[in-house]
GROMACS .gro file of N, CA, C and O in nm:
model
  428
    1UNK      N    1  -8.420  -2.843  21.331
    1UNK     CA    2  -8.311  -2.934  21.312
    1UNK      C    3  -8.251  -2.975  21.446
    1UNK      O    4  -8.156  -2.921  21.502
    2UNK      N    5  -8.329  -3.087  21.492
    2UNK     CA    6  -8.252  -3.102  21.622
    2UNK      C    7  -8.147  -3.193  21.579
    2UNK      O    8  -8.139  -3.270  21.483
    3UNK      N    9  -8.056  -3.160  21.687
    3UNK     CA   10  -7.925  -3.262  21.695
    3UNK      C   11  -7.773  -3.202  21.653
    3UNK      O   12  -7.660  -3.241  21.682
    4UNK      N   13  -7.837  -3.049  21.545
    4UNK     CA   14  -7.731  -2.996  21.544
    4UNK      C   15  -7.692  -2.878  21.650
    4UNK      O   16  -7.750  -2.787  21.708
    5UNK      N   17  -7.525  -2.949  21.639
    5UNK     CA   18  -7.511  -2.793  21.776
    5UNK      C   19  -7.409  -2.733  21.752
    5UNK      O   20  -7.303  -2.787  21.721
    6UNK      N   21  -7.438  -2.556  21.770
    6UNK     CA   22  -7.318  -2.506  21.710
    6UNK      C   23  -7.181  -2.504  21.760
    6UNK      O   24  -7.159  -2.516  21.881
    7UNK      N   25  -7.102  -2.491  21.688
    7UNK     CA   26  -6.935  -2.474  21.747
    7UNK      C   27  -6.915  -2.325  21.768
    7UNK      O   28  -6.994  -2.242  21.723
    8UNK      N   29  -6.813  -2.297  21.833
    8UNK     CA   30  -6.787  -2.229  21.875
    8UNK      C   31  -6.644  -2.217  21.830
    8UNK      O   32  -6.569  -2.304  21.874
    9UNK      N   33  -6.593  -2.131  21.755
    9UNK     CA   34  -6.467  -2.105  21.720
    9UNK      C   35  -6.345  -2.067  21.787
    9UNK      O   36  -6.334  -1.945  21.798
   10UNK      N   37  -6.247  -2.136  21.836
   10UNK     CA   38  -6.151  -2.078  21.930
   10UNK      C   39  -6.105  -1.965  21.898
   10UNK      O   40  -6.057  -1.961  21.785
   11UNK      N   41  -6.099  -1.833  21.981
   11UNK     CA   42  -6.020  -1.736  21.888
   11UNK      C   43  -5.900  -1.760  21.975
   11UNK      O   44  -5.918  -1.790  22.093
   12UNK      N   45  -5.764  -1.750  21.918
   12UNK     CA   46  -5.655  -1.711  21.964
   12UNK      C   47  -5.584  -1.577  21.976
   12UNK      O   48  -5.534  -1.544  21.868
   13UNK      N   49  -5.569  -1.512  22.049
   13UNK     CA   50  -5.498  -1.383  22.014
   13UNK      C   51  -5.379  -1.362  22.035
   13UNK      O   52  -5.322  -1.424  22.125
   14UNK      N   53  -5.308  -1.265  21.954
   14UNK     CA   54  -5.165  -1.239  21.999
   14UNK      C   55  -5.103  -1.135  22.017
   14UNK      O   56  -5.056  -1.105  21.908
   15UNK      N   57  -5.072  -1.053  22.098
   15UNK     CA   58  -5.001  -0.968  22.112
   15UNK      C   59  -4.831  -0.939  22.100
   15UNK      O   60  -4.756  -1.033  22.128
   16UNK      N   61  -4.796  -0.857  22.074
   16UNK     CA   62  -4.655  -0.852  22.085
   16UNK      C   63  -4.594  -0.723  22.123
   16UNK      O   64  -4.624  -0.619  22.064
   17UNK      N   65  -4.512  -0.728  22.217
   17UNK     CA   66  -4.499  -0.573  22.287
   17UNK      C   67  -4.356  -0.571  22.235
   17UNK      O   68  -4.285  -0.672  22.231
   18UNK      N   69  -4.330  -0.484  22.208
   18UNK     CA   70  -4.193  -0.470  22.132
   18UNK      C   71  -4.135  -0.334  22.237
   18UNK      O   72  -4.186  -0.223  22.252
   19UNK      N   73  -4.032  -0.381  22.287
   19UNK     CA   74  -3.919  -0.309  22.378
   19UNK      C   75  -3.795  -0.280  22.371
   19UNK      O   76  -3.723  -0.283  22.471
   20UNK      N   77  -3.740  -0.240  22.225
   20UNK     CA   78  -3.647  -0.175  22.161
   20UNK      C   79  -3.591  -0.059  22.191
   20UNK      O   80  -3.470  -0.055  22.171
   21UNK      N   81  -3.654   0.061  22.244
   21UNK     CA   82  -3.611   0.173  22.254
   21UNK      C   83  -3.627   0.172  22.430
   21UNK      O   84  -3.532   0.219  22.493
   22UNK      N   85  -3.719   0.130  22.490
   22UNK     CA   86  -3.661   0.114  22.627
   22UNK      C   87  -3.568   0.010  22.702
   22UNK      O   88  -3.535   0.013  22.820
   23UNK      N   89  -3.529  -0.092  22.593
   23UNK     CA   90  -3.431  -0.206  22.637
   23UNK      C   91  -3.300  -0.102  22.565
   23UNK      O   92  -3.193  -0.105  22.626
   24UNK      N   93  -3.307  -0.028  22.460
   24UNK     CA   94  -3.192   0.039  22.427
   24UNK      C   95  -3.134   0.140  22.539
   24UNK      O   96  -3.015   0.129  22.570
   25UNK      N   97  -3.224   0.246  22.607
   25UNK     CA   98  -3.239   0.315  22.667
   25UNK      C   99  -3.188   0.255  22.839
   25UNK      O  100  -3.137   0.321  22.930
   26UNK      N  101  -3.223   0.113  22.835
   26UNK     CA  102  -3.154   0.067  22.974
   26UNK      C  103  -3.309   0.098  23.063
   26UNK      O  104  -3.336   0.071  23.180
   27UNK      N  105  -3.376   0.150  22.981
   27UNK     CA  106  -3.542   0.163  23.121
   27UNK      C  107  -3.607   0.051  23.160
   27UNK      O  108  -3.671   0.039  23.264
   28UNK      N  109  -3.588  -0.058  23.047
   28UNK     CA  110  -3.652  -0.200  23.109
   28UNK      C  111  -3.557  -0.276  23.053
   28UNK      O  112  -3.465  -0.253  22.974
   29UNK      N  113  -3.587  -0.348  23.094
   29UNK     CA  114  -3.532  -0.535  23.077
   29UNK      C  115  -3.633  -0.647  23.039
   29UNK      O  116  -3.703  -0.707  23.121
   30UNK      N  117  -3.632  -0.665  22.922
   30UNK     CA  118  -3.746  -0.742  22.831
   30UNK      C  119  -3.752  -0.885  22.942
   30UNK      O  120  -3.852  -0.908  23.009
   31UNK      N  121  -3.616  -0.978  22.946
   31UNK     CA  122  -3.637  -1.091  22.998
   31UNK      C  123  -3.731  -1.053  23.180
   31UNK      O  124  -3.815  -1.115  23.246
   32UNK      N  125  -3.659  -0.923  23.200
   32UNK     CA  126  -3.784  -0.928  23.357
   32UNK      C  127  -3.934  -0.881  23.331
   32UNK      O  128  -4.040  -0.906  23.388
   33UNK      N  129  -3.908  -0.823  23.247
   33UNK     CA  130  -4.052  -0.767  23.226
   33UNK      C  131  -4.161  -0.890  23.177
   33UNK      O  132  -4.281  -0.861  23.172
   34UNK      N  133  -4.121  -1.011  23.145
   34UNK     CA  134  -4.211  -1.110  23.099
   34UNK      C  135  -4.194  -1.209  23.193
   34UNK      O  136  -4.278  -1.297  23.175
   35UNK      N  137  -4.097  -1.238  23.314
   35UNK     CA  138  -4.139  -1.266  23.441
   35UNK      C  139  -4.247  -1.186  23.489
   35UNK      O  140  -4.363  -1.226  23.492
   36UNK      N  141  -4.213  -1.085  23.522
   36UNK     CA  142  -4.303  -0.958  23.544
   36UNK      C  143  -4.480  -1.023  23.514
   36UNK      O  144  -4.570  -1.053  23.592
   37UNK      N  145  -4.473  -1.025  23.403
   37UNK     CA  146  -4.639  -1.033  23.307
   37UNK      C  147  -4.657  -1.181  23.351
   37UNK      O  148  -4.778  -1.203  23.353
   38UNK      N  149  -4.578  -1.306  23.392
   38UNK     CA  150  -4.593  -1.412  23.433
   38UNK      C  151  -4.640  -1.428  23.520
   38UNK      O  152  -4.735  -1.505  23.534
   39UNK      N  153  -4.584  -1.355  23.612
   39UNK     CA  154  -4.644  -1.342  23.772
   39UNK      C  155  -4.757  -1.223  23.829
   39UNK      O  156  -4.780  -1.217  23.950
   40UNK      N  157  -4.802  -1.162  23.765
   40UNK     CA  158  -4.900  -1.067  23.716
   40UNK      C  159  -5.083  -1.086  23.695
   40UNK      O  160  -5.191  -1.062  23.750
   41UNK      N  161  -5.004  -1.164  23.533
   41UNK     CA  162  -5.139  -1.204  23.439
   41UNK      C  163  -5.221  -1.272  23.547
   41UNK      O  164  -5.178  -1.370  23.609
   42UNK      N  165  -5.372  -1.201  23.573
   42UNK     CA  166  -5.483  -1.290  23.620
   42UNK      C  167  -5.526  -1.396  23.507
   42UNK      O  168  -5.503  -1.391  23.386
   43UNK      N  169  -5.606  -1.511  23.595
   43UNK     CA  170  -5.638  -1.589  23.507
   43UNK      C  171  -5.782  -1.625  23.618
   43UNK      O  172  -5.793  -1.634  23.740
   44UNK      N  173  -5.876  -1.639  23.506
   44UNK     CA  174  -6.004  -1.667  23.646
   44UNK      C  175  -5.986  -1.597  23.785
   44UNK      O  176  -6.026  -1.661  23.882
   45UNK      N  177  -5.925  -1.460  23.810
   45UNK     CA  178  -5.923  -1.399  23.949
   45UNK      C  179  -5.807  -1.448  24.025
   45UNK      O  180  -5.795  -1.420  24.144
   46UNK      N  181  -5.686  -1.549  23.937
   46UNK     CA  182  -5.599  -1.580  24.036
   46UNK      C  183  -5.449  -1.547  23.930
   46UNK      O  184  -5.417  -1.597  23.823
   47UNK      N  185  -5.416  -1.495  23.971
   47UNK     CA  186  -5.267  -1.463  23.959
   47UNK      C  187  -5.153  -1.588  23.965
   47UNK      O  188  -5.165  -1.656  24.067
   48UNK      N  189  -5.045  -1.632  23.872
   48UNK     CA  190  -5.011  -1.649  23.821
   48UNK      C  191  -5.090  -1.917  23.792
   48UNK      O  192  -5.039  -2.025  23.822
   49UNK      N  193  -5.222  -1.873  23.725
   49UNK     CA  194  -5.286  -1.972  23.700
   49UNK      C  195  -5.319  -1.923  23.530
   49UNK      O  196  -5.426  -1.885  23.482
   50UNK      N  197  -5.166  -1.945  23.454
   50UNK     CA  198  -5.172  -1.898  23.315
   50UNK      C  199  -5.177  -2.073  23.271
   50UNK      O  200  -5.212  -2.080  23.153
   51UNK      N  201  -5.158  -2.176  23.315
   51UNK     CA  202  -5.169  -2.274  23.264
   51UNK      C  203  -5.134  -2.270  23.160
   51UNK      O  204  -5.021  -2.225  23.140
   52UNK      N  205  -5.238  -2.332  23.015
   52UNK     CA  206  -5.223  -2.342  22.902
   52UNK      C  207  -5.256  -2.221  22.793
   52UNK      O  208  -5.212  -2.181  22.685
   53UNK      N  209  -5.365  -2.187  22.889
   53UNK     CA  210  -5.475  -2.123  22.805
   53UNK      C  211  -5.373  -1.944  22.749
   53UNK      O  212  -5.394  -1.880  22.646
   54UNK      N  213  -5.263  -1.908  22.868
   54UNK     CA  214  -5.223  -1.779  22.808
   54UNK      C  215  -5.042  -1.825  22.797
   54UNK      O  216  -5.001  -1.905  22.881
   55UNK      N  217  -4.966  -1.783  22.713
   55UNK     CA  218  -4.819  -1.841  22.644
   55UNK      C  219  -4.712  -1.701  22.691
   55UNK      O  220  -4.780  -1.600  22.669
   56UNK      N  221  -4.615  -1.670  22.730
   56UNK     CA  222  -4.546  -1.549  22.752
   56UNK      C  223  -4.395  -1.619  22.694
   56UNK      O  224  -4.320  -1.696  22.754
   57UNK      N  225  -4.385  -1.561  22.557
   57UNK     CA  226  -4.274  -1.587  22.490
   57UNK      C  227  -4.163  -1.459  22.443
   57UNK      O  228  -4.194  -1.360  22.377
   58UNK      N  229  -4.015  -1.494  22.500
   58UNK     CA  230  -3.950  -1.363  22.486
   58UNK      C  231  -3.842  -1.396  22.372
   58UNK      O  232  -3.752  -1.480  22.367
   59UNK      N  233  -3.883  -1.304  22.289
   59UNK     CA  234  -3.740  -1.318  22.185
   59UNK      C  235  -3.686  -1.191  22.117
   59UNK      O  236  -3.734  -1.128  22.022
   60UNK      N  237  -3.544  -1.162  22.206
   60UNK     CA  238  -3.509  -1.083  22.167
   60UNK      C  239  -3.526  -0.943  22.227
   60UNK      O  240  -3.471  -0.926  22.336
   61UNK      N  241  -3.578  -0.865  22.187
   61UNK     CA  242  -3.649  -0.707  22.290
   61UNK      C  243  -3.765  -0.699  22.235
   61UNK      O  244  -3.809  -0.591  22.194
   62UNK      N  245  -3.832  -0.820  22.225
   62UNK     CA  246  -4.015  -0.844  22.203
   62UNK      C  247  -4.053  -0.952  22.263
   62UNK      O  248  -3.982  -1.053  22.259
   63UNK      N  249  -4.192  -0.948  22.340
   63UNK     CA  250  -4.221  -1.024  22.453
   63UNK      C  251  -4.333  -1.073  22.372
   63UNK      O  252  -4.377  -0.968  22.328
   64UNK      N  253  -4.433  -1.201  22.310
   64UNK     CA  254  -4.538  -1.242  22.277
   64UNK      C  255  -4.597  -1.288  22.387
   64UNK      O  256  -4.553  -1.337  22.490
   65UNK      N  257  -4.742  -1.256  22.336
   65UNK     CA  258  -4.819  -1.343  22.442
   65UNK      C  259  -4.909  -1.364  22.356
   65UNK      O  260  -4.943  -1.289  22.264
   66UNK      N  261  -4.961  -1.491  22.392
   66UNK     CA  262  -5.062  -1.549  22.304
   66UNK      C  263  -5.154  -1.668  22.364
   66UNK      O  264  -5.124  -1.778  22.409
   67UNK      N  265  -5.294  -1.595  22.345
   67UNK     CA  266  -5.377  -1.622  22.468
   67UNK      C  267  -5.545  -1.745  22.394
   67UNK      O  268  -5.584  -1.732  22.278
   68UNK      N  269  -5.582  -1.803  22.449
   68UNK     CA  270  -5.637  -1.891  22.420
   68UNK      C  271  -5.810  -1.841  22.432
   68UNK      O  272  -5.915  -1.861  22.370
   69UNK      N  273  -5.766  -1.770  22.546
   69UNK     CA  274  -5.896  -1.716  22.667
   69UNK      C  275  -5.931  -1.601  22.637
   69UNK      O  276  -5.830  -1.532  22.626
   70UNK      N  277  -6.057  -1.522  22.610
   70UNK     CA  278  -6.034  -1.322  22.616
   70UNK      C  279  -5.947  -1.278  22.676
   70UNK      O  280  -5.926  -1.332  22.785
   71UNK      N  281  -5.872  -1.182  22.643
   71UNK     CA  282  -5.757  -1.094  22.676
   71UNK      C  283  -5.811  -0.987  22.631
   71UNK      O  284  -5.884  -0.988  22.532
   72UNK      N  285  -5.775  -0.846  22.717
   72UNK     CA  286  -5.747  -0.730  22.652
   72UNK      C  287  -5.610  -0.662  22.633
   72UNK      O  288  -5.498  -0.689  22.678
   73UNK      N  289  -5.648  -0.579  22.564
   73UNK     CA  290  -5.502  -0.469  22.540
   73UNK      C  291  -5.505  -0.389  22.609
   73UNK      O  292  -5.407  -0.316  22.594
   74UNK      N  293  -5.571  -0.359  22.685
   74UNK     CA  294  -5.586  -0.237  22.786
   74UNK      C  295  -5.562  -0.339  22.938
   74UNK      O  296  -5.596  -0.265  23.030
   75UNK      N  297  -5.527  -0.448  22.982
   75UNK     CA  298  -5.518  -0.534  23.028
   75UNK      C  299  -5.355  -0.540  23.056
   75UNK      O  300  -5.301  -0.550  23.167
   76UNK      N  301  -5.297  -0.533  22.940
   76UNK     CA  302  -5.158  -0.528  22.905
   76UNK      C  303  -5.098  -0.415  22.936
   76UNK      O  304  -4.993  -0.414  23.001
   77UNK      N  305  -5.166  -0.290  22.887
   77UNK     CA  306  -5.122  -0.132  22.886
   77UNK      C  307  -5.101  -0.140  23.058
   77UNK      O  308  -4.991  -0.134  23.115
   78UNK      N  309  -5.229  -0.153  23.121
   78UNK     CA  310  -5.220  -0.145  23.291
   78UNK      C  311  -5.101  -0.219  23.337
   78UNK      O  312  -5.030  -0.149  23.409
   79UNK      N  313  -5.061  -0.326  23.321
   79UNK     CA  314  -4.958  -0.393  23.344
   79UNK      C  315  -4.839  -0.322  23.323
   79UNK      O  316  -4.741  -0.312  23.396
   80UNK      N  317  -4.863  -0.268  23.199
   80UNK     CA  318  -4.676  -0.210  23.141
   80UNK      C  319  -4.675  -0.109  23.229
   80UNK      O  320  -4.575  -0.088  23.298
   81UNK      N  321  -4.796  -0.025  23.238
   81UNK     CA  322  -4.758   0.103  23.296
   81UNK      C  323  -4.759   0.025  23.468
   81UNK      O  324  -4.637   0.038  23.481
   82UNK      N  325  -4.781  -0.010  23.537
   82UNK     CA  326  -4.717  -0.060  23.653
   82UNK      C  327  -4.596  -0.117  23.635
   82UNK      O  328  -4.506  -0.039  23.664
   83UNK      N  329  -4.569  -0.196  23.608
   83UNK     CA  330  -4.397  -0.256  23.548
   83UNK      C  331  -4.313  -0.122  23.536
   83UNK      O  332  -4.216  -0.106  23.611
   84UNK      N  333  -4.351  -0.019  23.435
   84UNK     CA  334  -4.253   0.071  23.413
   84UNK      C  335  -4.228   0.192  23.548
   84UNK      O  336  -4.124   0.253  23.571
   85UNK      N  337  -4.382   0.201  23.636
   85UNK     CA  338  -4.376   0.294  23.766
   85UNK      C  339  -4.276   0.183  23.897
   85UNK      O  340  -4.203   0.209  23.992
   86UNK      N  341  -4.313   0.086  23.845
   86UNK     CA  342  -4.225   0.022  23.963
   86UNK      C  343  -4.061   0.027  23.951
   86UNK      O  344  -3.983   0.027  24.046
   87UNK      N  345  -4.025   0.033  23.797
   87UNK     CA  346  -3.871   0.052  23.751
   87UNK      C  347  -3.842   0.205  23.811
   87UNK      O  348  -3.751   0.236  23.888
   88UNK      N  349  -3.936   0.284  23.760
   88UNK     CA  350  -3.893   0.439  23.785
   88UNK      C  351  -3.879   0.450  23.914
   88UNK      O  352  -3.773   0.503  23.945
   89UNK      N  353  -3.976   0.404  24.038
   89UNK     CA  354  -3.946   0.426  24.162
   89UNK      C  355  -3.790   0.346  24.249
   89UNK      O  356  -3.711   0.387  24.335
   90UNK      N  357  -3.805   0.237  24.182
   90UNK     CA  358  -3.688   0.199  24.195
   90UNK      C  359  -3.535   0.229  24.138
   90UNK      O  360  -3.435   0.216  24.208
   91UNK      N  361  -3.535   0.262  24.026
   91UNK     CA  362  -3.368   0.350  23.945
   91UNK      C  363  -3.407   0.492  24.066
   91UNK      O  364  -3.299   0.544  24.094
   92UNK      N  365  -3.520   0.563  24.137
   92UNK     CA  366  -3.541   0.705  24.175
   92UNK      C  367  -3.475   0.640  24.299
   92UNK      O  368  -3.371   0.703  24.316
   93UNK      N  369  -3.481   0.582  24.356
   93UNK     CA  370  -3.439   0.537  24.480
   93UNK      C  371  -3.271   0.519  24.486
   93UNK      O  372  -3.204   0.562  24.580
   94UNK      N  373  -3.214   0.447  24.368
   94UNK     CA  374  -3.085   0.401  24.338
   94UNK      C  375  -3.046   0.566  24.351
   94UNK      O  376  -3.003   0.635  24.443
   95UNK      N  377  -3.073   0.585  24.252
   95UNK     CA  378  -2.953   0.665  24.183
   95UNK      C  379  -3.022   0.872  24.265
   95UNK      O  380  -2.958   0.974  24.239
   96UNK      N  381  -3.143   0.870  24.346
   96UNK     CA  382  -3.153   0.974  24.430
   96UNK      C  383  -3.157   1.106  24.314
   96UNK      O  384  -3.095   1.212  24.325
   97UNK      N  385  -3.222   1.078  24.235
   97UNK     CA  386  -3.256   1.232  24.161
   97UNK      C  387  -3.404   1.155  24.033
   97UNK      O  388  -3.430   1.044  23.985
   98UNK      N  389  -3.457   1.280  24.028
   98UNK     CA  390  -3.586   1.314  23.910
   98UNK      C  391  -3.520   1.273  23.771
   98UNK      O  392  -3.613   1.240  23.697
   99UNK      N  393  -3.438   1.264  23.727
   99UNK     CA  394  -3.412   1.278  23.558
   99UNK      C  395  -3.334   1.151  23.542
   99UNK      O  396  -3.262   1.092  23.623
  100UNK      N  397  -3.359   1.131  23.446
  100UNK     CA  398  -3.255   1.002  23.367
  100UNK      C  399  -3.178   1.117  23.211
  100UNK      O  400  -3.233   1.215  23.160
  101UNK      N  401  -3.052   1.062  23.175
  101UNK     CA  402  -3.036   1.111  23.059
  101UNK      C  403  -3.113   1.037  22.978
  101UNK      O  404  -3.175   0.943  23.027
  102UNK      N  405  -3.127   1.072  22.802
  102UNK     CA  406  -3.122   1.014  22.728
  102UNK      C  407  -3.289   1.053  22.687
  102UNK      O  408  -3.336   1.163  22.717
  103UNK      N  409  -3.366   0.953  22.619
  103UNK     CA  410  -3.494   0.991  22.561
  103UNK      C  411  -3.621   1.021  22.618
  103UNK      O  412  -3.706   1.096  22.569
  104UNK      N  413  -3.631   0.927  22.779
  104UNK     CA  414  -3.692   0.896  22.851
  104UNK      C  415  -3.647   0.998  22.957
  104UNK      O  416  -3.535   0.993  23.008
  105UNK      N  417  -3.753   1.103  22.992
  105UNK     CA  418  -3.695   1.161  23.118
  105UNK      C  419  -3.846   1.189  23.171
  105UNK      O  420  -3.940   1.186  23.091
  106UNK      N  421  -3.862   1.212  23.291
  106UNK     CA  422  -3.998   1.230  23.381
  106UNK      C  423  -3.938   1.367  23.510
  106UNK      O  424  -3.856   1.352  23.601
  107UNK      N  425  -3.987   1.444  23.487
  107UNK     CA  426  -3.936   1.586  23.531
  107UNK      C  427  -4.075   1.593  23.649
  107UNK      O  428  -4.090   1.692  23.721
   0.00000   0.00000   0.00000
């Protein structure tokens, strides 16, 4: 059958990181943390070339992203956990001691 050619189905994906108990807790800040992932997210090997293809939407103490292109979740995880070592080194610096009160503590 020449002439037919297959399509290719866009997948879209979406993630949603929900930051309730560390926006409660005062450990992050949803609106920086999705600057954060803005200026971050590779796209083709270049950092922040999210164009169309990846979306970073914040509402509320949940951050969406919703991506046009392959994405992983383990992509995301690496990110949070840098975002959250860069908060900790920085409140460790402020405030000059190991512990935070409350749910979140790193001894």
């Amino acid at each position: 059958m020449p002439g037919k050619s297959k399509k290719t189905k866009k997948v879209q994906k979406k993630f949603v990181l929900d930051c309730t108990h560390p926006a409660e807790d005062k450990i992050m800040d949803p609106s920086d943390f999705a600057t954060y992932l803005n200026e971050k997210i590779k796209v083709a090997g270049k950092t922040g070339n999210l164009g169309t293809n990846v979306i970073i939407q914040k509402e509320a103490f949940k951050v969406n992203i919703l991506s046009d292109i392959p994405f992983s979740k383990r992509y995301l995880k690496y990110l949070t956990k840098k975002y959250l070592k860069k908060q900790w080194y920085q409140r460790r610096v402020a405030v000059g001691t190991f512990f935070f009160f409350g749910r979140w503590t790193r001894g």
